[in-house]
């Protein structure tokens, strides 16, 4: 079992929405999140810290903050992470301060993290919206991993084994998207985000003047 962040964080109210998207490798999470962000500039990504090395054109501070094991250890002991986890033998974590500052000023933040991190975020922020993306079938998941052409056959087998463990966590998530047709899955993701923004507390704060002009008195 990978190591988990054992630190308990205080839950709190905040005006920004916190969306967490998890999926097994090959389910299409990154493409869906990229397309969502092109459509909706109000969804702000979170840049994680990781101990893995940069790949290709990745830049420090853009895809990730690439840090040493020692730097990561220091952040863990300073309680600087909302969540962190070991994923594929490397550590990844979401810095607490930057995240809290953004949701406190009403920014909608989206975390693209693994299921272990997602479950820790839910403990720290019970209002966080956890979204799990499933592939339509094992055959399709395998085909997508093979067609990506990024991984050796043994790595694909490992990703499929890990996928079974990851998908077993789906019941702990609030929403499930089955990514069979990309456009339909993207619509589902947009719908979840839109619905969250229509909740009473969000509307009451965003449209305060409308509520005032309507003289709505809400019983305590
Ligand atoms: P990659 O190294 O391919 O960018 O990411 C590997 C996995 O780590 C992905 O499932 C990704 O969602 C997850 N991941 C990225 N950042 C974080 C993070 O801050 N926390 C956790 N728990 N997982 C993360």
PDB file of C-alpha atoms and ligand atoms in Angstrom:
ATOM      1  CA  UNK A   1       0.000   0.000   0.000  1.00  0.00           C
ATOM      2  CA  UNK A   2       1.497   3.363  -0.964  1.00  0.00           C
ATOM      3  CA  UNK A   3       2.305   5.814   1.796  1.00  0.00           C
ATOM      4  CA  UNK A   4      -0.336   8.369   2.608  1.00  0.00           C
ATOM      5  CA  UNK A   5      -0.383  11.740   4.233  1.00  0.00           C
ATOM      6  CA  UNK A   6      -1.541  11.076   7.771  1.00  0.00           C
ATOM      7  CA  UNK A   7      -2.049  14.730   8.713  1.00  0.00           C
ATOM      8  CA  UNK A   8      -5.616  15.780   9.473  1.00  0.00           C
ATOM      9  CA  UNK A   9      -6.558  19.257   8.251  1.00  0.00           C
ATOM     10  CA  UNK A  10      -9.383  21.373   9.542  1.00  0.00           C
ATOM     11  CA  UNK A  11     -12.429  21.546   7.283  1.00  0.00           C
ATOM     12  CA  UNK A  12     -13.604  25.027   6.451  1.00  0.00           C
ATOM     13  CA  UNK A  13     -16.083  26.989   4.427  1.00  0.00           C
ATOM     14  CA  UNK A  14     -14.803  28.735   1.333  1.00  0.00           C
ATOM     15  CA  UNK A  15     -16.433  30.506  -1.597  1.00  0.00           C
ATOM     16  CA  UNK A  16     -14.464  28.838  -4.414  1.00  0.00           C
ATOM     17  CA  UNK A  17     -15.331  25.343  -5.601  1.00  0.00           C
ATOM     18  CA  UNK A  18     -12.788  22.594  -5.312  1.00  0.00           C
ATOM     19  CA  UNK A  19     -13.013  19.940  -8.027  1.00  0.00           C
ATOM     20  CA  UNK A  20     -10.891  16.815  -7.927  1.00  0.00           C
ATOM     21  CA  UNK A  21     -10.571  14.604 -10.998  1.00  0.00           C
ATOM     22  CA  UNK A  22      -9.046  11.123 -10.781  1.00  0.00           C
ATOM     23  CA  UNK A  23      -8.833   8.286 -13.280  1.00  0.00           C
ATOM     24  CA  UNK A  24      -6.681   5.323 -14.161  1.00  0.00           C
ATOM     25  CA  UNK A  25      -3.963   6.021 -16.677  1.00  0.00           C
ATOM     26  CA  UNK A  26      -5.448   5.891 -20.202  1.00  0.00           C
ATOM     27  CA  UNK A  27      -9.016   6.852 -19.225  1.00  0.00           C
ATOM     28  CA  UNK A  28      -8.613  10.273 -20.848  1.00  0.00           C
ATOM     29  CA  UNK A  29      -8.434  12.493 -17.771  1.00  0.00           C
ATOM     30  CA  UNK A  30      -5.808  14.940 -19.047  1.00  0.00           C
ATOM     31  CA  UNK A  31      -7.487  15.454 -22.435  1.00  0.00           C
ATOM     32  CA  UNK A  32     -10.858  16.061 -20.795  1.00  0.00           C
ATOM     33  CA  UNK A  33      -9.434  18.536 -18.295  1.00  0.00           C
ATOM     34  CA  UNK A  34      -7.516  20.350 -21.058  1.00  0.00           C
ATOM     35  CA  UNK A  35     -10.684  20.670 -23.157  1.00  0.00           C
ATOM     36  CA  UNK A  36     -12.654  21.848 -20.141  1.00  0.00           C
ATOM     37  CA  UNK A  37     -10.125  24.584 -19.416  1.00  0.00           C
ATOM     38  CA  UNK A  38     -10.193  25.786 -23.031  1.00  0.00           C
ATOM     39  CA  UNK A  39     -13.943  26.153 -22.698  1.00  0.00           C
ATOM     40  CA  UNK A  40     -14.078  27.504 -19.138  1.00  0.00           C
ATOM     41  CA  UNK A  41     -11.340  29.911 -18.075  1.00  0.00           C
ATOM     42  CA  UNK A  42     -12.824  30.129 -14.566  1.00  0.00           C
ATOM     43  CA  UNK A  43     -11.545  26.643 -13.804  1.00  0.00           C
ATOM     44  CA  UNK A  44      -8.068  27.131 -12.474  1.00  0.00           C
ATOM     45  CA  UNK A  45      -5.559  24.267 -12.353  1.00  0.00           C
ATOM     46  CA  UNK A  46      -3.377  23.521  -9.371  1.00  0.00           C
ATOM     47  CA  UNK A  47       0.348  22.952  -9.935  1.00  0.00           C
ATOM     48  CA  UNK A  48       1.524  20.017  -7.823  1.00  0.00           C
ATOM     49  CA  UNK A  49       4.937  19.289  -6.381  1.00  0.00           C
ATOM     50  CA  UNK A  50       6.623  16.093  -7.491  1.00  0.00           C
ATOM     51  CA  UNK A  51       9.888  14.264  -6.975  1.00  0.00           C
ATOM     52  CA  UNK A  52       9.822  12.865 -10.528  1.00  0.00           C
ATOM     53  CA  UNK A  53      12.038  14.388 -13.199  1.00  0.00           C
ATOM     54  CA  UNK A  54      10.569  16.688 -15.887  1.00  0.00           C
ATOM     55  CA  UNK A  55       9.549  14.961 -19.148  1.00  0.00           C
ATOM     56  CA  UNK A  56       9.866  16.486 -22.632  1.00  0.00           C
ATOM     57  CA  UNK A  57       8.941  20.165 -22.649  1.00  0.00           C
ATOM     58  CA  UNK A  58       7.676  20.262 -19.062  1.00  0.00           C
ATOM     59  CA  UNK A  59       8.651  23.416 -17.153  1.00  0.00           C
ATOM     60  CA  UNK A  60       9.175  23.949 -13.438  1.00  0.00           C
ATOM     61  CA  UNK A  61       6.166  25.876 -12.114  1.00  0.00           C
ATOM     62  CA  UNK A  62       3.970  25.119 -15.135  1.00  0.00           C
ATOM     63  CA  UNK A  63       3.220  21.363 -15.210  1.00  0.00           C
ATOM     64  CA  UNK A  64       4.760  20.735 -11.777  1.00  0.00           C
ATOM     65  CA  UNK A  65       7.150  22.104  -9.215  1.00  0.00           C
ATOM     66  CA  UNK A  66       9.955  19.583  -9.613  1.00  0.00           C
ATOM     67  CA  UNK A  67      11.605  19.151  -6.224  1.00  0.00           C
ATOM     68  CA  UNK A  68      14.209  16.886  -4.629  1.00  0.00           C
ATOM     69  CA  UNK A  69      13.344  14.173  -2.109  1.00  0.00           C
ATOM     70  CA  UNK A  70      14.785  16.394   0.615  1.00  0.00           C
ATOM     71  CA  UNK A  71      12.638  19.367  -0.398  1.00  0.00           C
ATOM     72  CA  UNK A  72       9.581  17.125  -0.476  1.00  0.00           C
ATOM     73  CA  UNK A  73      10.440  15.718   2.986  1.00  0.00           C
ATOM     74  CA  UNK A  74      10.740  19.255   4.355  1.00  0.00           C
ATOM     75  CA  UNK A  75       7.327  20.176   2.982  1.00  0.00           C
ATOM     76  CA  UNK A  76       5.821  17.038   4.521  1.00  0.00           C
ATOM     77  CA  UNK A  77       7.310  17.792   7.934  1.00  0.00           C
ATOM     78  CA  UNK A  78       6.189  21.424   7.696  1.00  0.00           C
ATOM     79  CA  UNK A  79       2.653  20.173   7.049  1.00  0.00           C
ATOM     80  CA  UNK A  80       2.707  22.118   3.786  1.00  0.00           C
ATOM     81  CA  UNK A  81       0.595  19.628   1.802  1.00  0.00           C
ATOM     82  CA  UNK A  82      -3.186  19.235   1.767  1.00  0.00           C
ATOM     83  CA  UNK A  83      -2.513  15.786   0.393  1.00  0.00           C
ATOM     84  CA  UNK A  84       0.377  13.798  -0.951  1.00  0.00           C
ATOM     85  CA  UNK A  85       0.864  10.269  -2.193  1.00  0.00           C
ATOM     86  CA  UNK A  86       3.264   7.852  -3.783  1.00  0.00           C
ATOM     87  CA  UNK A  87       2.228   7.257  -7.380  1.00  0.00           C
ATOM     88  CA  UNK A  88       4.308   4.959  -9.607  1.00  0.00           C
ATOM     89  CA  UNK A  89       7.161   5.143  -7.040  1.00  0.00           C
ATOM     90  CA  UNK A  90       7.360   8.934  -7.104  1.00  0.00           C
ATOM     91  CA  UNK A  91       5.838  11.384  -4.659  1.00  0.00           C
ATOM     92  CA  UNK A  92       3.271  13.982  -5.657  1.00  0.00           C
ATOM     93  CA  UNK A  93       1.567  16.563  -3.456  1.00  0.00           C
ATOM     94  CA  UNK A  94      -0.732  19.579  -3.470  1.00  0.00           C
ATOM     95  CA  UNK A  95       0.554  22.583  -1.519  1.00  0.00           C
ATOM     96  CA  UNK A  96      -1.944  23.717   1.090  1.00  0.00           C
ATOM     97  CA  UNK A  97      -1.255  27.463   1.207  1.00  0.00           C
ATOM     98  CA  UNK A  98      -1.681  28.216  -2.502  1.00  0.00           C
ATOM     99  CA  UNK A  99      -4.841  26.115  -2.671  1.00  0.00           C
ATOM    100  CA  UNK A 100      -6.477  27.699   0.380  1.00  0.00           C
ATOM    101  CA  UNK A 101      -5.619  31.224  -0.759  1.00  0.00           C
ATOM    102  CA  UNK A 102      -7.314  30.645  -4.087  1.00  0.00           C
ATOM    103  CA  UNK A 103     -10.524  29.023  -2.911  1.00  0.00           C
ATOM    104  CA  UNK A 104     -10.846  31.619  -0.140  1.00  0.00           C
ATOM    105  CA  UNK A 105     -11.049  34.389  -2.742  1.00  0.00           C
ATOM    106  CA  UNK A 106     -13.657  32.479  -4.734  1.00  0.00           C
ATOM    107  CA  UNK A 107     -11.520  30.825  -7.413  1.00  0.00           C
ATOM    108  CA  UNK A 108     -12.735  27.454  -8.677  1.00  0.00           C
ATOM    109  CA  UNK A 109      -9.731  25.156  -8.492  1.00  0.00           C
ATOM    110  CA  UNK A 110      -9.409  21.802 -10.222  1.00  0.00           C
ATOM    111  CA  UNK A 111      -6.973  19.175  -8.980  1.00  0.00           C
ATOM    112  CA  UNK A 112      -5.955  16.408 -11.351  1.00  0.00           C
ATOM    113  CA  UNK A 113      -4.573  13.906  -8.871  1.00  0.00           C
ATOM    114  CA  UNK A 114      -4.640  10.221  -8.038  1.00  0.00           C
ATOM    115  CA  UNK A 115      -7.369   8.597  -5.938  1.00  0.00           C
ATOM    116  CA  UNK A 116      -5.288   8.494  -2.733  1.00  0.00           C
ATOM    117  CA  UNK A 117      -4.850  12.254  -2.904  1.00  0.00           C
ATOM    118  CA  UNK A 118      -8.506  12.767  -3.824  1.00  0.00           C
ATOM    119  CA  UNK A 119      -9.663  10.946  -0.705  1.00  0.00           C
ATOM    120  CA  UNK A 120      -7.327  12.993   1.490  1.00  0.00           C
ATOM    121  CA  UNK A 121      -8.661  16.211  -0.064  1.00  0.00           C
ATOM    122  CA  UNK A 122     -12.213  15.115   0.763  1.00  0.00           C
ATOM    123  CA  UNK A 123     -11.206  14.686   4.415  1.00  0.00           C
ATOM    124  CA  UNK A 124      -9.666  18.149   4.532  1.00  0.00           C
ATOM    125  CA  UNK A 125     -12.378  19.818   2.433  1.00  0.00           C
ATOM    126  CA  UNK A 126     -15.653  17.919   2.779  1.00  0.00           C
ATOM    127  CA  UNK A 127     -17.271  20.193   0.173  1.00  0.00           C
ATOM    128  CA  UNK A 128     -14.749  19.171  -2.484  1.00  0.00           C
ATOM    129  CA  UNK A 129     -16.411  17.565  -5.502  1.00  0.00           C
ATOM    130  CA  UNK A 130     -14.742  14.260  -6.379  1.00  0.00           C
ATOM    131  CA  UNK A 131     -15.089  13.142  -9.987  1.00  0.00           C
ATOM    132  CA  UNK A 132     -13.883   9.753 -11.232  1.00  0.00           C
ATOM    133  CA  UNK A 133     -13.387   9.033 -14.924  1.00  0.00           C
ATOM    134  CA  UNK A 134     -13.827   5.440 -16.054  1.00  0.00           C
ATOM    135  CA  UNK A 135     -12.981   3.903 -19.426  1.00  0.00           C
ATOM    136  CA  UNK A 136     -15.917   2.142 -21.130  1.00  0.00           C
ATOM    137  CA  UNK A 137     -14.217  -1.294 -20.957  1.00  0.00           C
ATOM    138  CA  UNK A 138     -10.957  -3.098 -20.235  1.00  0.00           C
ATOM    139  CA  UNK A 139     -10.433  -3.667 -23.965  1.00  0.00           C
ATOM    140  CA  UNK A 140     -10.785   0.021 -24.665  1.00  0.00           C
ATOM    141  CA  UNK A 141      -8.451   0.972 -21.802  1.00  0.00           C
ATOM    142  CA  UNK A 142      -5.802  -1.431 -23.092  1.00  0.00           C
ATOM    143  CA  UNK A 143      -6.257  -0.162 -26.667  1.00  0.00           C
ATOM    144  CA  UNK A 144      -5.857   3.460 -25.547  1.00  0.00           C
ATOM    145  CA  UNK A 145      -2.675   2.696 -23.610  1.00  0.00           C
ATOM    146  CA  UNK A 146      -1.276   0.776 -26.581  1.00  0.00           C
ATOM    147  CA  UNK A 147      -2.265   3.430 -29.128  1.00  0.00           C
ATOM    148  CA  UNK A 148      -0.597   6.175 -27.094  1.00  0.00           C
ATOM    149  CA  UNK A 149       2.665   4.476 -27.954  1.00  0.00           C
ATOM    150  CA  UNK A 150       4.304   5.926 -24.824  1.00  0.00           C
ATOM    151  CA  UNK A 151       4.862   2.801 -22.773  1.00  0.00           C
ATOM    152  CA  UNK A 152       6.621  -0.539 -23.148  1.00  0.00           C
ATOM    153  CA  UNK A 153       4.359  -3.655 -22.983  1.00  0.00           C
ATOM    154  CA  UNK A 154       5.391  -4.428 -19.389  1.00  0.00           C
ATOM    155  CA  UNK A 155       4.584  -0.845 -18.333  1.00  0.00           C
ATOM    156  CA  UNK A 156       1.158  -1.191 -19.962  1.00  0.00           C
ATOM    157  CA  UNK A 157       0.555  -4.394 -17.985  1.00  0.00           C
ATOM    158  CA  UNK A 158       1.556  -2.584 -14.788  1.00  0.00           C
ATOM    159  CA  UNK A 159      -0.767   0.336 -15.579  1.00  0.00           C
ATOM    160  CA  UNK A 160      -3.638  -2.123 -16.175  1.00  0.00           C
ATOM    161  CA  UNK A 161      -2.935  -3.873 -12.852  1.00  0.00           C
ATOM    162  CA  UNK A 162      -2.861  -0.503 -11.100  1.00  0.00           C
ATOM    163  CA  UNK A 163      -6.063   0.499 -12.898  1.00  0.00           C
ATOM    164  CA  UNK A 164      -7.967  -2.336 -11.196  1.00  0.00           C
ATOM    165  CA  UNK A 165      -6.877  -1.053  -7.765  1.00  0.00           C
ATOM    166  CA  UNK A 166      -7.704   2.545  -8.721  1.00  0.00           C
ATOM    167  CA  UNK A 167     -11.146   1.748 -10.159  1.00  0.00           C
ATOM    168  CA  UNK A 168     -12.032  -0.158  -6.980  1.00  0.00           C
ATOM    169  CA  UNK A 169     -12.145   3.272  -5.273  1.00  0.00           C
ATOM    170  CA  UNK A 170     -14.835   4.706  -7.535  1.00  0.00           C
ATOM    171  CA  UNK A 171     -17.650   4.323  -4.979  1.00  0.00           C
ATOM    172  CA  UNK A 172     -15.956   6.909  -2.746  1.00  0.00           C
ATOM    173  CA  UNK A 173     -16.305   9.579  -5.415  1.00  0.00           C
ATOM    174  CA  UNK A 174     -19.281  11.933  -5.841  1.00  0.00           C
ATOM    175  CA  UNK A 175     -19.572  11.675  -9.630  1.00  0.00           C
ATOM    176  CA  UNK A 176     -18.611   9.139 -12.268  1.00  0.00           C
ATOM    177  CA  UNK A 177     -18.011   9.920 -15.925  1.00  0.00           C
ATOM    178  CA  UNK A 178     -17.674   7.061 -18.395  1.00  0.00           C
ATOM    179  CA  UNK A 179     -15.401   8.292 -21.139  1.00  0.00           C
ATOM    180  CA  UNK A 180     -16.749   6.379 -24.111  1.00  0.00           C
ATOM    181  CA  UNK A 181     -17.312   9.315 -26.462  1.00  0.00           C
ATOM    182  CA  UNK A 182     -15.048  12.248 -25.719  1.00  0.00           C
ATOM    183  CA  UNK A 183     -17.621  14.975 -26.461  1.00  0.00           C
ATOM    184  CA  UNK A 184     -20.211  13.301 -24.299  1.00  0.00           C
ATOM    185  CA  UNK A 185     -17.753  12.875 -21.409  1.00  0.00           C
ATOM    186  CA  UNK A 186     -16.745  16.531 -21.757  1.00  0.00           C
ATOM    187  CA  UNK A 187     -20.407  17.532 -21.603  1.00  0.00           C
ATOM    188  CA  UNK A 188     -20.753  15.478 -18.404  1.00  0.00           C
ATOM    189  CA  UNK A 189     -17.769  17.225 -16.850  1.00  0.00           C
ATOM    190  CA  UNK A 190     -19.072  20.688 -17.802  1.00  0.00           C
ATOM    191  CA  UNK A 191     -22.473  19.747 -16.369  1.00  0.00           C
ATOM    192  CA  UNK A 192     -21.048  18.738 -12.982  1.00  0.00           C
ATOM    193  CA  UNK A 193     -19.128  21.996 -12.753  1.00  0.00           C
ATOM    194  CA  UNK A 194     -22.082  24.074 -13.852  1.00  0.00           C
ATOM    195  CA  UNK A 195     -24.437  22.368 -11.383  1.00  0.00           C
ATOM    196  CA  UNK A 196     -22.021  23.032  -8.533  1.00  0.00           C
ATOM    197  CA  UNK A 197     -22.088  26.745  -9.355  1.00  0.00           C
ATOM    198  CA  UNK A 198     -25.901  26.731  -9.179  1.00  0.00           C
ATOM    199  CA  UNK A 199     -26.036  25.527  -5.575  1.00  0.00           C
ATOM    200  CA  UNK A 200     -27.811  27.836  -3.157  1.00  0.00           C
ATOM    201  CA  UNK A 201     -24.687  29.020  -1.276  1.00  0.00           C
ATOM    202  CA  UNK A 202     -22.853  29.781  -4.509  1.00  0.00           C
ATOM    203  CA  UNK A 203     -25.785  31.666  -6.039  1.00  0.00           C
ATOM    204  CA  UNK A 204     -26.459  33.532  -2.782  1.00  0.00           C
ATOM    205  CA  UNK A 205     -22.925  34.844  -2.740  1.00  0.00           C
ATOM    206  CA  UNK A 206     -22.459  35.452  -6.487  1.00  0.00           C
ATOM    207  CA  UNK A 207     -25.876  37.028  -7.017  1.00  0.00           C
ATOM    208  CA  UNK A 208     -26.290  38.767  -3.647  1.00  0.00           C
ATOM    209  CA  UNK A 209     -27.918  41.821  -5.246  1.00  0.00           C
ATOM    210  CA  UNK A 210     -30.617  39.668  -6.872  1.00  0.00           C
ATOM    211  CA  UNK A 211     -31.434  38.008  -3.565  1.00  0.00           C
ATOM    212  CA  UNK A 212     -31.582  41.443  -1.897  1.00  0.00           C
ATOM    213  CA  UNK A 213     -33.799  42.936  -4.577  1.00  0.00           C
ATOM    214  CA  UNK A 214     -36.159  39.978  -4.223  1.00  0.00           C
ATOM    215  CA  UNK A 215     -36.348  40.550  -0.449  1.00  0.00           C
ATOM    216  CA  UNK A 216     -35.971  36.884   0.199  1.00  0.00           C
ATOM    217  CA  UNK A 217     -35.966  36.109   3.871  1.00  0.00           C
ATOM    218  CA  UNK A 218     -34.392  32.768   4.601  1.00  0.00           C
ATOM    219  CA  UNK A 219     -35.403  31.189   7.935  1.00  0.00           C
ATOM    220  CA  UNK A 220     -32.439  30.207  10.105  1.00  0.00           C
TER     221      UNK A 220
HETATM  222  P1  LIG B   1       2.394  12.097 -14.222  1.00  0.00           P
HETATM  223  O1  LIG B   1       3.727  11.798 -13.607  1.00  0.00           O
HETATM  224  O2  LIG B   1       2.087  11.188 -15.379  1.00  0.00           O
HETATM  225  O3  LIG B   1       2.243  13.561 -14.558  1.00  0.00           O
HETATM  226  O4  LIG B   1       1.283  11.796 -13.117  1.00  0.00           O
HETATM  227  C1  LIG B   1       1.168  10.522 -12.557  1.00  0.00           C
HETATM  228  C2  LIG B   1      -0.038  10.472 -11.646  1.00  0.00           C
HETATM  229  O5  LIG B   1       0.147  11.330 -10.509  1.00  0.00           O
HETATM  230  C3  LIG B   1      -1.347  10.933 -12.287  1.00  0.00           C
HETATM  231  O6  LIG B   1      -2.374  10.010 -11.920  1.00  0.00           O
HETATM  232  C4  LIG B   1      -1.602  12.264 -11.648  1.00  0.00           C
HETATM  233  O7  LIG B   1      -2.978  12.560 -11.600  1.00  0.00           O
HETATM  234  C5  LIG B   1      -1.042  12.041 -10.268  1.00  0.00           C
HETATM  235  N1  LIG B   1      -0.750  13.306  -9.588  1.00  0.00           N
HETATM  236  C6  LIG B   1      -0.295  14.465 -10.141  1.00  0.00           C
HETATM  237  N2  LIG B   1      -0.174  15.421  -9.209  1.00  0.00           N
HETATM  238  C7  LIG B   1      -0.587  14.873  -8.043  1.00  0.00           C
HETATM  239  C8  LIG B   1      -0.714  15.385  -6.703  1.00  0.00           C
HETATM  240  O8  LIG B   1      -0.426  16.536  -6.382  1.00  0.00           O
HETATM  241  N3  LIG B   1      -1.160  14.504  -5.776  1.00  0.00           N
HETATM  242  C9  LIG B   1      -1.497  13.225  -6.060  1.00  0.00           C
HETATM  243  N4  LIG B   1      -1.968  12.480  -5.072  1.00  0.00           N
HETATM  244  N5  LIG B   1      -1.410  12.708  -7.304  1.00  0.00           N
HETATM  245  C10 LIG B   1      -0.951  13.527  -8.280  1.00  0.00           C
END
